[in-house]
PDB file of C-alpha atoms in Angstrom:
ATOM      1  CA  MET A   1      -5.431 -66.185  41.490  1.00 61.00           C
ATOM      2  CA  LYS A   2      -6.730 -63.484  43.175  1.00 74.00           C
ATOM      3  CA  GLY A   3      -4.442 -61.190  44.476  1.00 93.00           C
ATOM      4  CA  LEU A   4      -1.376 -61.956  41.985  1.00 97.00           C
ATOM      5  CA  TYR A   5      -0.370 -59.152  39.849  1.00 98.00           C
ATOM      6  CA  GLU A   6       1.841 -59.374  36.638  1.00 98.00           C
ATOM      7  CA  VAL A   7       4.317 -56.656  35.699  1.00 98.00           C
ATOM      8  CA  THR A   8       5.635 -57.146  32.505  1.00 98.00           C
ATOM      9  CA  VAL A   9       9.124 -56.574  31.682  1.00 98.00           C
ATOM     10  CA  ASP A  10       9.850 -55.243  27.800  1.00 98.00           C
ATOM     11  CA  ARG A  11      12.801 -55.831  25.637  1.00 98.00           C
ATOM     12  CA  GLY A  12      15.760 -53.744  27.487  1.00 98.00           C
ATOM     13  CA  GLU A  13      13.966 -52.484  30.356  1.00 98.00           C
ATOM     14  CA  ASP A  14      15.653 -52.489  33.787  1.00 98.00           C
ATOM     15  CA  ILE A  15      13.992 -55.550  35.914  1.00 98.00           C
ATOM     16  CA  ARG A  16      14.465 -53.358  38.868  1.00 95.00           C
ATOM     17  CA  GLN A  17      13.533 -49.986  37.566  1.00 95.00           C
ATOM     18  CA  VAL A  18      10.650 -51.463  36.355  1.00 97.00           C
ATOM     19  CA  LEU A  19       9.382 -53.740  39.669  1.00 96.00           C
ATOM     20  CA  SER A  20      10.265 -50.438  41.535  1.00 95.00           C
ATOM     21  CA  ASP A  21       7.901 -48.165  39.369  1.00 96.00           C
ATOM     22  CA  TYR A  22       5.263 -50.372  39.739  1.00 97.00           C
ATOM     23  CA  ILE A  23       5.128 -50.844  42.660  1.00 97.00           C
ATOM     24  CA  LEU A  24       5.462 -46.947  44.014  1.00 96.00           C
ATOM     25  CA  GLU A  25       2.238 -46.072  41.791  1.00 97.00           C
ATOM     26  CA  LYS A  26       0.481 -49.110  43.554  1.00 96.00           C
ATOM     27  CA  ASN A  27       2.138 -47.388  46.352  1.00 95.00           C
ATOM     28  CA  TRP A  28       2.451 -50.983  48.378  1.00 96.00           C
ATOM     29  CA  GLU A  29       4.596 -52.040  51.412  1.00 94.00           C
ATOM     30  CA  GLU A  30       5.773 -54.961  50.933  1.00 96.00           C
ATOM     31  CA  VAL A  31       5.429 -57.386  47.931  1.00 97.00           C
ATOM     32  CA  PHE A  32       6.064 -60.986  47.574  1.00 98.00           C
ATOM     33  CA  ILE A  33       7.322 -61.974  44.340  1.00 98.00           C
ATOM     34  CA  VAL A  34       6.175 -65.315  42.817  1.00 98.00           C
ATOM     35  CA  GLY A  35       8.154 -65.968  39.802  1.00 98.00           C
ATOM     36  CA  ALA A  36       8.544 -64.727  36.632  1.00 98.00           C
ATOM     37  CA  ILE A  37       9.136 -66.045  32.998  1.00 98.00           C
ATOM     38  CA  GLY A  38      11.310 -64.983  30.567  1.00 98.00           C
ATOM     39  CA  SER A  39      15.070 -64.375  28.712  1.00 98.00           C
ATOM     40  CA  ILE A  40      17.093 -61.779  30.511  1.00 98.00           C
ATOM     41  CA  ILE A  41      20.626 -60.190  29.812  1.00 98.00           C
ATOM     42  CA  ASP A  42      23.477 -57.772  30.763  1.00 98.00           C
ATOM     43  CA  SER A  43      22.624 -59.263  34.593  1.00 98.00           C
ATOM     44  CA  ALA A  44      24.720 -59.969  37.858  1.00 97.00           C
ATOM     45  CA  TYR A  45      24.718 -61.931  40.773  1.00 97.00           C
ATOM     46  CA  ASN A  46      25.491 -61.597  44.348  1.00 94.00           C
ATOM     47  CA  ALA A  47      26.713 -64.585  46.264  1.00 93.00           C
ATOM     48  CA  PRO A  48      28.710 -65.212  49.772  1.00 92.00           C
ATOM     49  CA  ALA A  49      32.135 -65.506  49.138  1.00 93.00           C
ATOM     50  CA  ASP A  50      32.317 -67.235  52.252  1.00 95.00           C
ATOM     51  CA  ASN A  51      31.099 -69.171  55.184  1.00 95.00           C
ATOM     52  CA  ARG A  52      31.310 -65.772  57.625  1.00 89.00           C
ATOM     53  CA  ILE A  53      28.517 -63.585  58.823  1.00 82.00           C
ATOM     54  CA  PRO A  54      28.065 -60.738  58.097  1.00 79.00           C
ATOM     55  CA  MET A  55      28.433 -61.655  54.928  1.00 82.00           C
ATOM     56  CA  ASN A  56      30.863 -61.200  52.241  1.00 87.00           C
ATOM     57  CA  LEU A  57      29.622 -61.034  48.748  1.00 89.00           C
ATOM     58  CA  VAL A  58      30.881 -61.774  45.419  1.00 94.00           C
ATOM     59  CA  THR A  59      29.189 -60.506  42.041  1.00 95.00           C
ATOM     60  CA  VAL A  60      29.265 -62.677  39.163  1.00 97.00           C
ATOM     61  CA  GLU A  61      28.290 -60.917  35.726  1.00 97.00           C
ATOM     62  CA  CYS A  62      26.422 -62.976  32.587  1.00 97.00           C
ATOM     63  CA  PRO A  63      26.645 -59.902  29.985  1.00 94.00           C
ATOM     64  CA  GLU A  64      24.982 -62.611  27.414  1.00 97.00           C
ATOM     65  CA  ALA A  65      21.627 -63.723  27.044  1.00 98.00           C
ATOM     66  CA  ALA A  66      19.817 -66.269  29.270  1.00 98.00           C
ATOM     67  CA  GLU A  67      16.506 -67.957  30.227  1.00 98.00           C
ATOM     68  CA  LEU A  68      15.398 -66.988  33.321  1.00 98.00           C
ATOM     69  CA  LEU A  69      15.036 -70.337  35.547  1.00 98.00           C
ATOM     70  CA  SER A  70      14.112 -69.533  38.512  1.00 98.00           C
ATOM     71  CA  PHE A  71      13.067 -65.797  40.154  1.00 98.00           C
ATOM     72  CA  HIS A  72      11.728 -64.829  43.047  1.00 98.00           C
ATOM     73  CA  GLY A  73      11.927 -62.396  46.507  1.00 97.00           C
ATOM     74  CA  GLU A  74      10.254 -59.618  48.212  1.00 96.00           C
ATOM     75  CA  VAL A  75      10.379 -55.769  47.746  1.00 96.00           C
ATOM     76  CA  MET A  76       9.241 -53.874  50.734  1.00 94.00           C
ATOM     77  CA  LYS A  77       9.480 -49.735  51.370  1.00 91.00           C
ATOM     78  CA  ARG A  78      13.145 -49.120  52.743  1.00 87.00           C
ATOM     79  CA  GLU A  79      12.413 -48.444  56.640  1.00 86.00           C
ATOM     80  CA  ARG A  80      10.484 -52.323  56.715  1.00 86.00           C
ATOM     81  CA  MET A  81      13.739 -53.453  55.864  1.00 82.00           C
ATOM     82  CA  ASP A  82      15.627 -55.761  58.249  1.00 80.00           C
ATOM     83  CA  GLU A  83      18.404 -54.255  59.676  1.00 78.00           C
ATOM     84  CA  ASN A  84      20.984 -57.399  59.317  1.00 73.00           C
ATOM     85  CA  LEU A  85      20.249 -57.289  55.054  1.00 73.00           C
ATOM     86  CA  ALA A  86      20.647 -52.975  55.223  1.00 71.00           C
ATOM     87  CA  ARG A  87      24.276 -54.291  56.576  1.00 70.00           C
ATOM     88  CA  VAL A  88      24.939 -55.736  53.388  1.00 67.00           C
ATOM     89  CA  TYR A  89      22.577 -54.161  50.384  1.00 69.00           C
ATOM     90  CA  ARG A  90      23.799 -50.774  50.670  1.00 67.00           C
ATOM     91  CA  ASP A  91      22.402 -49.824  47.838  1.00 70.00           C
ATOM     92  CA  LYS A  92      20.212 -47.121  49.019  1.00 74.00           C
ATOM     93  CA  THR A  93      18.991 -45.419  45.787  1.00 77.00           C
ATOM     94  CA  SER A  94      15.993 -46.601  45.689  1.00 82.00           C
ATOM     95  CA  PRO A  95      13.175 -45.970  48.271  1.00 89.00           C
ATOM     96  CA  LEU A  96      12.633 -49.746  47.740  1.00 93.00           C
ATOM     97  CA  PHE A  97      14.337 -52.818  48.730  1.00 92.00           C
ATOM     98  CA  ILE A  98      14.347 -54.946  46.020  1.00 94.00           C
ATOM     99  CA  HIS A  99      15.841 -58.316  47.399  1.00 93.00           C
ATOM    100  CA  ILE A 100      15.895 -60.779  44.321  1.00 97.00           C
ATOM    101  CA  HIS A 101      16.862 -64.402  44.440  1.00 97.00           C
ATOM    102  CA  ALA A 102      16.903 -65.998  40.695  1.00 98.00           C
ATOM    103  CA  SER A 103      19.392 -67.901  38.363  1.00 98.00           C
ATOM    104  CA  CYS A 104      19.564 -68.138  34.347  1.00 98.00           C
ATOM    105  CA  ALA A 105      20.650 -70.801  31.817  1.00 98.00           C
ATOM    106  CA  ALA A 106      23.269 -69.065  29.109  1.00 97.00           C
ATOM    107  CA  GLY A 107      24.550 -71.037  26.032  1.00 93.00           C
ATOM    108  CA  GLY A 108      26.347 -73.575  25.750  1.00 92.00           C
ATOM    109  CA  GLY A 109      24.823 -74.643  29.546  1.00 91.00           C
ATOM    110  CA  ALA A 110      26.311 -71.911  32.067  1.00 95.00           C
ATOM    111  CA  MET A 111      24.657 -71.340  34.763  1.00 97.00           C
ATOM    112  CA  TYR A 112      24.541 -68.296  37.232  1.00 97.00           C
ATOM    113  CA  GLY A 113      22.224 -67.006  40.290  1.00 97.00           C
ATOM    114  CA  GLY A 114      22.209 -65.661  43.213  1.00 97.00           C
ATOM    115  CA  GLY A 115      20.826 -62.352  44.642  1.00 95.00           C
ATOM    116  CA  LEU A 116      19.985 -60.234  41.561  1.00 96.00           C
ATOM    117  CA  VAL A 117      21.907 -57.203  41.529  1.00 94.00           C
ATOM    118  CA  LYS A 118      21.448 -56.242  37.793  1.00 96.00           C
ATOM    119  CA  GLY A 119      19.407 -57.130  34.479  1.00 98.00           C
ATOM    120  CA  ARG A 120      17.131 -56.355  31.588  1.00 98.00           C
ATOM    121  CA  ALA A 121      14.504 -57.833  29.852  1.00 98.00           C
ATOM    122  CA  PHE A 122      16.497 -59.680  26.872  1.00 98.00           C
ATOM    123  CA  ARG A 123      13.063 -60.538  24.890  1.00 97.00           C
ATOM    124  CA  SER A 124      10.841 -59.804  27.861  1.00 98.00           C
ATOM    125  CA  ILE A 125       9.721 -60.674  31.212  1.00 98.00           C
ATOM    126  CA  ARG A 126       6.331 -61.581  32.920  1.00 98.00           C
ATOM    127  CA  ILE A 127       6.683 -60.895  36.663  1.00 98.00           C
ATOM    128  CA  PHE A 128       4.349 -62.123  39.141  1.00 98.00           C
ATOM    129  CA  MET A 129       3.773 -60.893  42.525  1.00 98.00           C
ATOM    130  CA  ILE A 130       1.644 -60.652  45.508  1.00 98.00           C
ATOM    131  CA  PRO A 131       0.954 -57.863  47.683  1.00 97.00           C
ATOM    132  CA  LEU A 132       1.007 -58.281  51.674  1.00 94.00           C
TER     133      LEU A 132
END
């Protein structure tokens, strides 16, 4: 597909760091993440703790290896970020705002998901994206 790019996160690599490095190298302003396939480990996910706005988030950790079931989102330069999201996502360590929603299945059928806070590739992860 024309305009579709792929980056591979190798075993043990940090997903957000690999994405950030790749997008900064390409000098893209904004990217839509179409999906990904692979396995993840040491991941954590944010989800709303209640029904209030602004959101109050709770983080759930998944320390074991798991298969990705869904993975999509947006990445943009921080200055393009919506101010409401900026109030919720306060991490300013990257020049990019990485906003990924993901879900995974771990051993025994345990399911995890929400806004991806962290994670590393267990075996590998192929991420597919389109620059906007």
